[in-house]
Amino acid sequence: MFSKKWILIIIILIIIVLSVGWLILNNKDFFVSLTEKYGYFGIFIISLTEASTIIFPLPFSIIIFGAGSILNPLLVGFSAGLGAAIGEFTGYALGLGGRKVIEKKYKKHIEKTEKMFQKYGGFLVIVLFAATPLPDDIVGLLGGTLKYPLKKFFIATLIGKIILNLALAYAGFYGINWVLTVFSPFS
């Protein structure tokens, strides 16, 4: 079981994540200005925030797509991938800290995940979930619950997030003109 110190840290982390998620949802222009003003560091912060929020969905894919059309898509992909991989520690920490509750409530999901980890290898499963727009927060929660090694979790998540964000950024780089052409009659 975790000490009071760790429980307090997790509670504070949850409060920060919820507050930032609420702030961003109510100020979507914040994302655009952050990208324009802070460039790759802004992309990193946006990705970190998006991956840290488990409850609030943020318009992350659209931002990376747009940033790829403005900035260097290679650097956008790597900046976003690193931020997102670090942000996934939230789900992992919650899974680790709430193991007993999660094991009780989601026993069937944990068993399925354990089987997938055994059949395909945990590393590959995490990379695949991180490289797709699938709900990878669940994998983070389960990775923490199953005590999957943190270093391996981070590396697998980093690889997957970089793949996903490179795809989004290059889609923006090569596809923005098409999007503008298609949607220009509606503006």
N, C-alpha and C. Protein backbone atom coordinates (compact mmCIF):
# COMPACT_ATOMS: atom_id res chain seq x y z
N MET A 1 0.85 -1.18 0.00
CA MET A 1 0.00 0.00 0.00
C MET A 1 0.90 1.25 0.00
N PHE A 2 0.38 2.30 -0.53
CA PHE A 2 1.14 3.55 -0.62
C PHE A 2 1.05 4.32 0.70
N SER A 3 2.09 5.08 0.95
CA SER A 3 2.10 5.92 2.14
C SER A 3 1.21 7.14 1.92
N LYS A 4 0.95 7.86 3.00
CA LYS A 4 0.12 9.08 2.90
C LYS A 4 0.75 10.08 1.94
N LYS A 5 2.07 10.12 1.92
CA LYS A 5 2.78 11.05 1.03
C LYS A 5 2.44 10.77 -0.43
N TRP A 6 2.48 9.49 -0.84
CA TRP A 6 2.17 9.14 -2.22
C TRP A 6 0.71 9.40 -2.56
N ILE A 7 -0.17 9.12 -1.64
CA ILE A 7 -1.59 9.38 -1.87
C ILE A 7 -1.81 10.88 -2.07
N LEU A 8 -1.17 11.71 -1.26
CA LEU A 8 -1.28 13.16 -1.40
C LEU A 8 -0.73 13.61 -2.76
N ILE A 9 0.39 13.06 -3.17
CA ILE A 9 0.97 13.42 -4.47
C ILE A 9 0.01 13.05 -5.60
N ILE A 10 -0.59 11.88 -5.53
CA ILE A 10 -1.54 11.45 -6.56
C ILE A 10 -2.76 12.36 -6.58
N ILE A 11 -3.27 12.72 -5.40
CA ILE A 11 -4.43 13.62 -5.33
C ILE A 11 -4.10 14.98 -5.92
N ILE A 12 -2.95 15.52 -5.59
CA ILE A 12 -2.52 16.81 -6.13
C ILE A 12 -2.37 16.72 -7.65
N LEU A 13 -1.79 15.63 -8.13
CA LEU A 13 -1.63 15.43 -9.57
C LEU A 13 -2.99 15.38 -10.26
N ILE A 14 -3.95 14.70 -9.68
CA ILE A 14 -5.29 14.62 -10.25
C ILE A 14 -5.93 16.00 -10.30
N ILE A 15 -5.81 16.77 -9.22
CA ILE A 15 -6.38 18.13 -9.18
C ILE A 15 -5.75 19.01 -10.26
N ILE A 16 -4.44 18.92 -10.41
CA ILE A 16 -3.75 19.72 -11.43
C ILE A 16 -4.24 19.33 -12.83
N VAL A 17 -4.31 18.03 -13.09
CA VAL A 17 -4.73 17.56 -14.40
C VAL A 17 -6.17 17.99 -14.69
N LEU A 18 -7.06 17.85 -13.72
CA LEU A 18 -8.45 18.26 -13.92
C LEU A 18 -8.55 19.77 -14.16
N SER A 19 -7.79 20.54 -13.41
CA SER A 19 -7.82 22.00 -13.57
C SER A 19 -7.31 22.42 -14.94
N VAL A 20 -6.19 21.84 -15.36
CA VAL A 20 -5.63 22.18 -16.66
C VAL A 20 -6.59 21.75 -17.77
N GLY A 21 -7.17 20.55 -17.64
CA GLY A 21 -8.13 20.09 -18.63
C GLY A 21 -9.32 21.01 -18.75
N TRP A 22 -9.85 21.45 -17.63
CA TRP A 22 -11.00 22.38 -17.63
C TRP A 22 -10.60 23.70 -18.28
N LEU A 23 -9.43 24.21 -17.92
CA LEU A 23 -8.95 25.47 -18.47
C LEU A 23 -8.82 25.39 -20.00
N ILE A 24 -8.25 24.32 -20.47
CA ILE A 24 -8.03 24.19 -21.91
C ILE A 24 -9.34 24.00 -22.65
N LEU A 25 -10.24 23.20 -22.11
CA LEU A 25 -11.53 23.00 -22.77
C LEU A 25 -12.31 24.30 -22.90
N ASN A 26 -12.14 25.20 -21.96
CA ASN A 26 -12.85 26.47 -21.99
C ASN A 26 -12.08 27.57 -22.70
N ASN A 27 -10.88 27.27 -23.15
CA ASN A 27 -10.05 28.26 -23.87
C ASN A 27 -9.31 27.57 -25.01
N LYS A 28 -10.05 27.09 -26.01
CA LYS A 28 -9.42 26.35 -27.10
C LYS A 28 -8.44 27.20 -27.91
N ASP A 29 -8.66 28.51 -27.94
CA ASP A 29 -7.71 29.39 -28.65
C ASP A 29 -6.34 29.37 -27.98
N PHE A 30 -6.31 28.95 -26.74
CA PHE A 30 -5.07 28.82 -26.00
C PHE A 30 -4.10 27.91 -26.75
N PHE A 31 -4.62 26.81 -27.31
CA PHE A 31 -3.78 25.88 -28.05
C PHE A 31 -3.12 26.54 -29.25
N VAL A 32 -3.91 27.27 -30.01
CA VAL A 32 -3.40 27.91 -31.21
C VAL A 32 -2.33 28.94 -30.85
N SER A 33 -2.63 29.77 -29.87
CA SER A 33 -1.65 30.80 -29.48
C SER A 33 -0.39 30.17 -28.90
N LEU A 34 -0.55 29.08 -28.17
CA LEU A 34 0.61 28.40 -27.61
C LEU A 34 1.50 27.86 -28.73
N THR A 35 0.89 27.29 -29.76
CA THR A 35 1.66 26.77 -30.89
C THR A 35 2.38 27.89 -31.63
N GLU A 36 1.67 28.98 -31.90
CA GLU A 36 2.29 30.09 -32.62
C GLU A 36 3.37 30.77 -31.80
N LYS A 37 3.12 30.96 -30.52
CA LYS A 37 4.05 31.70 -29.69
C LYS A 37 5.24 30.86 -29.23
N TYR A 38 4.99 29.59 -28.89
CA TYR A 38 6.04 28.78 -28.28
C TYR A 38 6.56 27.65 -29.16
N GLY A 39 6.01 27.49 -30.35
CA GLY A 39 6.52 26.51 -31.30
C GLY A 39 6.57 25.10 -30.76
N TYR A 40 7.74 24.48 -30.87
CA TYR A 40 7.89 23.07 -30.50
C TYR A 40 7.71 22.86 -29.00
N PHE A 41 8.14 23.82 -28.20
CA PHE A 41 7.92 23.71 -26.76
C PHE A 41 6.42 23.74 -26.47
N GLY A 42 5.68 24.57 -27.19
CA GLY A 42 4.23 24.62 -27.03
C GLY A 42 3.58 23.29 -27.41
N ILE A 43 4.07 22.68 -28.49
CA ILE A 43 3.58 21.37 -28.92
C ILE A 43 3.85 20.34 -27.82
N PHE A 44 5.04 20.39 -27.26
CA PHE A 44 5.40 19.48 -26.17
C PHE A 44 4.43 19.65 -25.00
N ILE A 45 4.16 20.89 -24.60
CA ILE A 45 3.26 21.16 -23.47
C ILE A 45 1.84 20.70 -23.78
N ILE A 46 1.36 20.97 -24.98
CA ILE A 46 0.02 20.54 -25.37
C ILE A 46 -0.08 19.01 -25.31
N SER A 47 0.93 18.33 -25.83
CA SER A 47 0.92 16.87 -25.83
C SER A 47 1.01 16.31 -24.42
N LEU A 48 1.83 16.92 -23.62
CA LEU A 48 1.96 16.50 -22.22
C LEU A 48 0.63 16.64 -21.50
N THR A 49 -0.03 17.76 -21.71
CA THR A 49 -1.32 18.02 -21.07
C THR A 49 -2.38 17.05 -21.55
N GLU A 50 -2.44 16.85 -22.86
CA GLU A 50 -3.45 15.94 -23.42
C GLU A 50 -3.27 14.53 -22.89
N ALA A 51 -2.05 14.06 -22.85
CA ALA A 51 -1.80 12.69 -22.38
C ALA A 51 -1.99 12.55 -20.88
N SER A 52 -1.85 13.65 -20.15
CA SER A 52 -2.02 13.61 -18.69
C SER A 52 -3.49 13.57 -18.29
N THR A 53 -4.35 14.08 -19.14
CA THR A 53 -5.77 14.11 -18.79
C THR A 53 -6.42 12.80 -19.18
N ILE A 54 -7.02 12.17 -18.21
CA ILE A 54 -7.67 10.89 -18.46
C ILE A 54 -9.16 11.11 -18.70
N ILE A 55 -9.73 12.08 -18.06
CA ILE A 55 -11.17 12.30 -18.13
C ILE A 55 -11.54 13.22 -19.28
N PHE A 56 -10.79 14.29 -19.50
CA PHE A 56 -11.15 15.30 -20.50
C PHE A 56 -10.51 15.00 -21.85
N PRO A 57 -11.32 14.76 -22.88
CA PRO A 57 -10.72 14.60 -24.22
C PRO A 57 -10.34 15.98 -24.77
N LEU A 58 -9.16 16.08 -25.31
CA LEU A 58 -8.69 17.35 -25.86
C LEU A 58 -8.48 17.20 -27.37
N PRO A 59 -8.62 18.30 -28.13
CA PRO A 59 -8.50 18.23 -29.59
C PRO A 59 -7.06 18.12 -30.05
N PHE A 60 -6.39 17.11 -29.57
CA PHE A 60 -4.96 16.92 -29.76
C PHE A 60 -4.58 16.63 -31.21
N SER A 61 -5.27 15.70 -31.85
CA SER A 61 -4.92 15.30 -33.22
C SER A 61 -5.02 16.46 -34.19
N ILE A 62 -6.04 17.27 -34.04
CA ILE A 62 -6.23 18.42 -34.92
C ILE A 62 -5.10 19.43 -34.74
N ILE A 63 -4.66 19.61 -33.52
CA ILE A 63 -3.59 20.56 -33.24
C ILE A 63 -2.28 20.09 -33.86
N ILE A 64 -1.96 18.81 -33.72
CA ILE A 64 -0.72 18.28 -34.30
C ILE A 64 -0.80 18.33 -35.82
N PHE A 65 -1.95 18.02 -36.38
CA PHE A 65 -2.16 18.12 -37.83
C PHE A 65 -1.88 19.56 -38.29
N GLY A 66 -2.48 20.52 -37.60
CA GLY A 66 -2.29 21.93 -37.95
C GLY A 66 -0.87 22.39 -37.75
N ALA A 67 -0.26 21.98 -36.65
CA ALA A 67 1.13 22.37 -36.37
C ALA A 67 2.07 21.81 -37.42
N GLY A 68 1.78 20.60 -37.91
CA GLY A 68 2.60 20.01 -38.96
C GLY A 68 2.56 20.79 -40.25
N SER A 69 1.49 21.53 -40.46
CA SER A 69 1.39 22.35 -41.67
C SER A 69 2.11 23.68 -41.52
N ILE A 70 2.40 24.08 -40.29
CA ILE A 70 3.04 25.37 -40.02
C ILE A 70 4.53 25.20 -39.71
N LEU A 71 4.83 24.23 -38.85
CA LEU A 71 6.20 24.00 -38.38
C LEU A 71 6.79 22.77 -39.09
N ASN A 72 8.04 22.45 -38.80
CA ASN A 72 8.69 21.27 -39.34
C ASN A 72 7.99 20.02 -38.79
N PRO A 73 7.37 19.20 -39.66
CA PRO A 73 6.59 18.06 -39.16
C PRO A 73 7.43 17.02 -38.41
N LEU A 74 8.69 16.87 -38.78
CA LEU A 74 9.55 15.93 -38.07
C LEU A 74 9.73 16.36 -36.61
N LEU A 75 10.02 17.64 -36.41
CA LEU A 75 10.20 18.15 -35.05
C LEU A 75 8.88 18.20 -34.28
N VAL A 76 7.79 18.47 -34.98
CA VAL A 76 6.47 18.45 -34.33
C VAL A 76 6.19 17.04 -33.82
N GLY A 77 6.43 16.03 -34.67
CA GLY A 77 6.18 14.64 -34.28
C GLY A 77 6.99 14.21 -33.08
N PHE A 78 8.28 14.57 -33.07
CA PHE A 78 9.12 14.19 -31.94
C PHE A 78 8.77 14.97 -30.68
N SER A 79 8.49 16.26 -30.80
CA SER A 79 8.11 17.07 -29.63
C SER A 79 6.82 16.55 -29.01
N ALA A 80 5.84 16.30 -29.88
CA ALA A 80 4.54 15.81 -29.40
C ALA A 80 4.67 14.41 -28.83
N GLY A 81 5.47 13.56 -29.47
CA GLY A 81 5.66 12.19 -28.99
C GLY A 81 6.28 12.15 -27.61
N LEU A 82 7.30 12.98 -27.40
CA LEU A 82 7.95 13.02 -26.09
C LEU A 82 7.00 13.54 -25.02
N GLY A 83 6.29 14.62 -25.32
CA GLY A 83 5.33 15.17 -24.35
C GLY A 83 4.24 14.17 -24.00
N ALA A 84 3.72 13.49 -25.02
CA ALA A 84 2.65 12.51 -24.79
C ALA A 84 3.15 11.33 -23.98
N ALA A 85 4.36 10.86 -24.27
CA ALA A 85 4.90 9.72 -23.53
C ALA A 85 5.09 10.07 -22.05
N ILE A 86 5.58 11.26 -21.78
CA ILE A 86 5.74 11.68 -20.38
C ILE A 86 4.38 11.84 -19.72
N GLY A 87 3.41 12.38 -20.45
CA GLY A 87 2.06 12.56 -19.91
C GLY A 87 1.37 11.26 -19.55
N GLU A 88 1.74 10.17 -20.21
CA GLU A 88 1.12 8.87 -19.92
C GLU A 88 1.51 8.33 -18.55
N PHE A 89 2.50 8.95 -17.91
CA PHE A 89 2.85 8.54 -16.55
C PHE A 89 1.68 8.72 -15.59
N THR A 90 0.78 9.65 -15.90
CA THR A 90 -0.39 9.87 -15.05
C THR A 90 -1.23 8.60 -14.95
N GLY A 91 -1.58 8.03 -16.10
CA GLY A 91 -2.36 6.80 -16.10
C GLY A 91 -1.63 5.66 -15.43
N TYR A 92 -0.34 5.56 -15.70
CA TYR A 92 0.48 4.51 -15.09
C TYR A 92 0.49 4.67 -13.56
N ALA A 93 0.70 5.90 -13.10
CA ALA A 93 0.74 6.16 -11.65
C ALA A 93 -0.61 5.87 -10.99
N LEU A 94 -1.69 6.25 -11.67
CA LEU A 94 -3.02 5.95 -11.12
C LEU A 94 -3.26 4.45 -11.06
N GLY A 95 -2.80 3.73 -12.08
CA GLY A 95 -2.93 2.28 -12.07
C GLY A 95 -2.12 1.64 -10.96
N LEU A 96 -0.93 2.15 -10.77
CA LEU A 96 -0.06 1.63 -9.72
C LEU A 96 -0.62 1.97 -8.33
N GLY A 97 -1.07 3.20 -8.18
CA GLY A 97 -1.59 3.64 -6.88
C GLY A 97 -2.95 3.06 -6.54
N GLY A 98 -3.74 2.79 -7.55
CA GLY A 98 -5.09 2.28 -7.30
C GLY A 98 -5.24 0.82 -7.65
N ARG A 99 -4.15 0.06 -7.55
CA ARG A 99 -4.14 -1.35 -7.96
C ARG A 99 -5.29 -2.15 -7.37
N LYS A 100 -5.47 -2.05 -6.09
CA LYS A 100 -6.47 -2.91 -5.43
C LYS A 100 -7.88 -2.59 -5.91
N VAL A 101 -8.18 -1.32 -6.05
CA VAL A 101 -9.51 -0.91 -6.52
C VAL A 101 -9.71 -1.35 -7.97
N ILE A 102 -8.71 -1.11 -8.80
CA ILE A 102 -8.80 -1.46 -10.22
C ILE A 102 -8.89 -2.97 -10.40
N GLU A 103 -8.09 -3.72 -9.63
CA GLU A 103 -8.13 -5.18 -9.74
C GLU A 103 -9.51 -5.73 -9.39
N LYS A 104 -10.15 -5.14 -8.39
CA LYS A 104 -11.50 -5.59 -8.01
C LYS A 104 -12.52 -5.24 -9.08
N LYS A 105 -12.51 -3.99 -9.51
CA LYS A 105 -13.55 -3.49 -10.40
C LYS A 105 -13.40 -3.97 -11.84
N TYR A 106 -12.18 -4.12 -12.32
CA TYR A 106 -11.94 -4.44 -13.73
C TYR A 106 -11.18 -5.75 -13.90
N LYS A 107 -11.54 -6.73 -13.13
CA LYS A 107 -10.83 -8.01 -13.14
C LYS A 107 -10.78 -8.63 -14.54
N LYS A 108 -11.91 -8.63 -15.26
CA LYS A 108 -11.96 -9.24 -16.60
C LYS A 108 -11.04 -8.51 -17.58
N HIS A 109 -11.03 -7.17 -17.52
CA HIS A 109 -10.18 -6.39 -18.42
C HIS A 109 -8.70 -6.65 -18.12
N ILE A 110 -8.39 -6.78 -16.85
CA ILE A 110 -7.00 -7.04 -16.46
C ILE A 110 -6.57 -8.41 -16.97
N GLU A 111 -7.45 -9.39 -16.83
CA GLU A 111 -7.13 -10.73 -17.32
C GLU A 111 -6.92 -10.74 -18.83
N LYS A 112 -7.77 -10.03 -19.57
CA LYS A 112 -7.61 -9.94 -21.03
C LYS A 112 -6.28 -9.27 -21.39
N THR A 113 -5.97 -8.20 -20.67
CA THR A 113 -4.72 -7.48 -20.95
C THR A 113 -3.52 -8.36 -20.63
N GLU A 114 -3.58 -9.08 -19.52
CA GLU A 114 -2.48 -9.98 -19.18
C GLU A 114 -2.28 -11.03 -20.27
N LYS A 115 -3.38 -11.56 -20.81
CA LYS A 115 -3.28 -12.55 -21.89
C LYS A 115 -2.66 -11.92 -23.14
N MET A 116 -3.07 -10.69 -23.48
CA MET A 116 -2.48 -10.00 -24.63
C MET A 116 -1.00 -9.76 -24.40
N PHE A 117 -0.64 -9.34 -23.18
CA PHE A 117 0.76 -9.10 -22.86
C PHE A 117 1.56 -10.39 -23.01
N GLN A 118 0.99 -11.52 -22.57
CA GLN A 118 1.70 -12.80 -22.66
C GLN A 118 1.78 -13.29 -24.11
N LYS A 119 0.69 -13.14 -24.84
CA LYS A 119 0.63 -13.66 -26.21
C LYS A 119 1.51 -12.85 -27.17
N TYR A 120 1.40 -11.52 -27.10
CA TYR A 120 2.09 -10.66 -28.06
C TYR A 120 3.29 -9.93 -27.47
N GLY A 121 3.43 -9.99 -26.18
CA GLY A 121 4.48 -9.23 -25.50
C GLY A 121 3.95 -7.87 -25.09
N GLY A 122 4.12 -7.53 -23.84
CA GLY A 122 3.62 -6.26 -23.32
C GLY A 122 4.15 -5.06 -24.07
N PHE A 123 5.42 -5.12 -24.44
CA PHE A 123 6.05 -4.01 -25.13
C PHE A 123 5.32 -3.71 -26.44
N LEU A 124 5.07 -4.75 -27.24
CA LEU A 124 4.40 -4.57 -28.53
C LEU A 124 2.97 -4.06 -28.35
N VAL A 125 2.26 -4.59 -27.38
CA VAL A 125 0.88 -4.14 -27.12
C VAL A 125 0.86 -2.66 -26.78
N ILE A 126 1.78 -2.23 -25.94
CA ILE A 126 1.84 -0.82 -25.54
C ILE A 126 2.20 0.06 -26.74
N VAL A 127 3.18 -0.36 -27.54
CA VAL A 127 3.56 0.41 -28.74
C VAL A 127 2.36 0.56 -29.66
N LEU A 128 1.64 -0.53 -29.91
CA LEU A 128 0.50 -0.49 -30.83
C LEU A 128 -0.62 0.41 -30.31
N PHE A 129 -0.92 0.33 -29.03
CA PHE A 129 -1.95 1.21 -28.48
C PHE A 129 -1.51 2.66 -28.52
N ALA A 130 -0.24 2.92 -28.23
CA ALA A 130 0.26 4.30 -28.24
C ALA A 130 0.34 4.87 -29.66
N ALA A 131 0.52 4.00 -30.66
CA ALA A 131 0.67 4.45 -32.04
C ALA A 131 -0.66 4.62 -32.76
N THR A 132 -1.74 4.37 -32.09
CA THR A 132 -3.07 4.51 -32.69
C THR A 132 -3.91 5.43 -31.82
N PRO A 133 -4.99 5.94 -32.38
CA PRO A 133 -5.87 6.78 -31.56
C PRO A 133 -6.78 5.96 -30.64
N LEU A 134 -6.41 4.70 -30.38
CA LEU A 134 -7.16 3.88 -29.43
C LEU A 134 -7.01 4.48 -28.03
N PRO A 135 -7.91 4.15 -27.13
CA PRO A 135 -7.82 4.72 -25.78
C PRO A 135 -6.64 4.11 -25.00
N ASP A 136 -5.46 4.68 -25.19
CA ASP A 136 -4.27 4.13 -24.55
C ASP A 136 -4.16 4.46 -23.07
N ASP A 137 -5.03 5.32 -22.56
CA ASP A 137 -5.03 5.58 -21.12
C ASP A 137 -5.32 4.29 -20.36
N ILE A 138 -6.13 3.44 -20.96
CA ILE A 138 -6.45 2.16 -20.33
C ILE A 138 -5.20 1.31 -20.21
N VAL A 139 -4.36 1.32 -21.25
CA VAL A 139 -3.13 0.55 -21.20
C VAL A 139 -2.20 1.10 -20.12
N GLY A 140 -2.16 2.43 -19.98
CA GLY A 140 -1.35 3.03 -18.91
C GLY A 140 -1.85 2.60 -17.55
N LEU A 141 -3.16 2.67 -17.36
CA LEU A 141 -3.74 2.24 -16.08
C LEU A 141 -3.43 0.77 -15.81
N LEU A 142 -3.62 -0.06 -16.84
CA LEU A 142 -3.37 -1.49 -16.66
C LEU A 142 -1.88 -1.79 -16.53
N GLY A 143 -1.05 -1.04 -17.25
CA GLY A 143 0.40 -1.21 -17.11
C GLY A 143 0.85 -0.95 -15.68
N GLY A 144 0.30 0.09 -15.07
CA GLY A 144 0.60 0.37 -13.67
C GLY A 144 0.03 -0.69 -12.75
N THR A 145 -1.20 -1.10 -13.03
CA THR A 145 -1.85 -2.11 -12.21
C THR A 145 -1.08 -3.43 -12.25
N LEU A 146 -0.60 -3.80 -13.44
CA LEU A 146 0.15 -5.05 -13.60
C LEU A 146 1.62 -4.92 -13.22
N LYS A 147 2.01 -3.74 -12.80
CA LYS A 147 3.40 -3.44 -12.43
C LYS A 147 4.36 -3.73 -13.59
N TYR A 148 3.92 -3.37 -14.81
CA TYR A 148 4.80 -3.51 -15.96
C TYR A 148 5.98 -2.57 -15.72
N PRO A 149 7.22 -3.00 -16.00
CA PRO A 149 8.39 -2.16 -15.71
C PRO A 149 8.26 -0.75 -16.31
N LEU A 150 8.45 0.25 -15.46
CA LEU A 150 8.24 1.64 -15.85
C LEU A 150 9.12 2.06 -17.03
N LYS A 151 10.37 1.66 -17.03
CA LYS A 151 11.28 2.03 -18.11
C LYS A 151 10.80 1.46 -19.45
N LYS A 152 10.40 0.19 -19.45
CA LYS A 152 9.88 -0.44 -20.67
C LYS A 152 8.58 0.23 -21.10
N PHE A 153 7.73 0.56 -20.13
CA PHE A 153 6.47 1.23 -20.44
C PHE A 153 6.76 2.57 -21.13
N PHE A 154 7.69 3.33 -20.58
CA PHE A 154 8.01 4.64 -21.15
C PHE A 154 8.57 4.50 -22.56
N ILE A 155 9.51 3.59 -22.76
CA ILE A 155 10.13 3.43 -24.08
C ILE A 155 9.09 2.98 -25.11
N ALA A 156 8.24 2.02 -24.75
CA ALA A 156 7.20 1.55 -25.67
C ALA A 156 6.22 2.66 -25.99
N THR A 157 5.83 3.42 -24.97
CA THR A 157 4.91 4.54 -25.17
C THR A 157 5.56 5.61 -26.04
N LEU A 158 6.81 5.91 -25.78
CA LEU A 158 7.54 6.92 -26.57
C LEU A 158 7.59 6.52 -28.05
N ILE A 159 7.93 5.29 -28.33
CA ILE A 159 7.99 4.83 -29.72
C ILE A 159 6.62 4.97 -30.39
N GLY A 160 5.58 4.49 -29.71
CA GLY A 160 4.24 4.57 -30.28
C GLY A 160 3.76 5.99 -30.48
N LYS A 161 4.00 6.85 -29.49
CA LYS A 161 3.54 8.25 -29.59
C LYS A 161 4.29 9.00 -30.68
N ILE A 162 5.57 8.72 -30.85
CA ILE A 162 6.32 9.38 -31.92
C ILE A 162 5.77 8.94 -33.28
N ILE A 163 5.49 7.65 -33.44
CA ILE A 163 4.91 7.15 -34.70
C ILE A 163 3.59 7.86 -34.99
N LEU A 164 2.70 7.89 -34.00
CA LEU A 164 1.39 8.52 -34.17
C LEU A 164 1.52 10.00 -34.52
N ASN A 165 2.36 10.71 -33.79
CA ASN A 165 2.47 12.16 -34.00
C ASN A 165 3.22 12.52 -35.28
N LEU A 166 4.16 11.68 -35.69
CA LEU A 166 4.78 11.90 -37.00
C LEU A 166 3.75 11.74 -38.11
N ALA A 167 2.90 10.72 -37.98
CA ALA A 167 1.85 10.51 -38.99
C ALA A 167 0.90 11.70 -39.03
N LEU A 168 0.49 12.20 -37.87
CA LEU A 168 -0.42 13.36 -37.83
C LEU A 168 0.25 14.61 -38.39
N ALA A 169 1.50 14.85 -37.99
CA ALA A 169 2.20 16.06 -38.45
C ALA A 169 2.45 16.03 -39.96
N TYR A 170 2.86 14.88 -40.48
CA TYR A 170 3.08 14.78 -41.92
C TYR A 170 1.77 14.81 -42.70
N ALA A 171 0.71 14.30 -42.10
CA ALA A 171 -0.62 14.42 -42.73
C ALA A 171 -0.99 15.89 -42.85
N GLY A 172 -0.68 16.67 -41.83
CA GLY A 172 -0.92 18.11 -41.88
C GLY A 172 -0.04 18.80 -42.91
N PHE A 173 1.21 18.41 -42.95
CA PHE A 173 2.17 19.00 -43.89
C PHE A 173 1.75 18.77 -45.34
N TYR A 174 1.35 17.53 -45.64
CA TYR A 174 0.98 17.19 -47.02
C TYR A 174 -0.50 17.37 -47.33
N GLY A 175 -1.34 17.39 -46.30
CA GLY A 175 -2.78 17.41 -46.54
C GLY A 175 -3.50 18.70 -46.26
N ILE A 176 -2.82 19.71 -45.75
CA ILE A 176 -3.52 20.95 -45.36
C ILE A 176 -4.14 21.64 -46.56
N ASN A 177 -3.46 21.65 -47.69
CA ASN A 177 -4.03 22.31 -48.87
C ASN A 177 -5.32 21.64 -49.31
N TRP A 178 -5.36 20.32 -49.27
CA TRP A 178 -6.58 19.59 -49.62
C TRP A 178 -7.71 19.94 -48.65
N VAL A 179 -7.41 19.96 -47.35
CA VAL A 179 -8.42 20.28 -46.34
C VAL A 179 -8.97 21.69 -46.57
N LEU A 180 -8.08 22.64 -46.82
CA LEU A 180 -8.52 24.02 -47.06
C LEU A 180 -9.37 24.12 -48.32
N THR A 181 -9.02 23.38 -49.35
CA THR A 181 -9.80 23.39 -50.59
C THR A 181 -11.20 22.81 -50.37
N VAL A 182 -11.27 21.71 -49.66
CA VAL A 182 -12.55 21.05 -49.42
C VAL A 182 -13.47 21.91 -48.56
N PHE A 183 -12.90 22.53 -47.53
CA PHE A 183 -13.74 23.27 -46.58
C PHE A 183 -13.86 24.76 -46.88
N SER A 184 -13.17 25.27 -47.89
CA SER A 184 -13.25 26.71 -48.19
C SER A 184 -14.65 27.17 -48.58
N PRO A 185 -15.50 26.36 -49.24
CA PRO A 185 -16.86 26.83 -49.52
C PRO A 185 -17.69 27.08 -48.25
N PHE A 186 -17.29 26.47 -47.14
CA PHE A 186 -18.05 26.60 -45.90
C PHE A 186 -17.57 27.74 -45.02
N SER A 187 -16.50 28.41 -45.41
CA SER A 187 -15.96 29.47 -44.55
C SER A 187 -16.50 30.83 -44.93
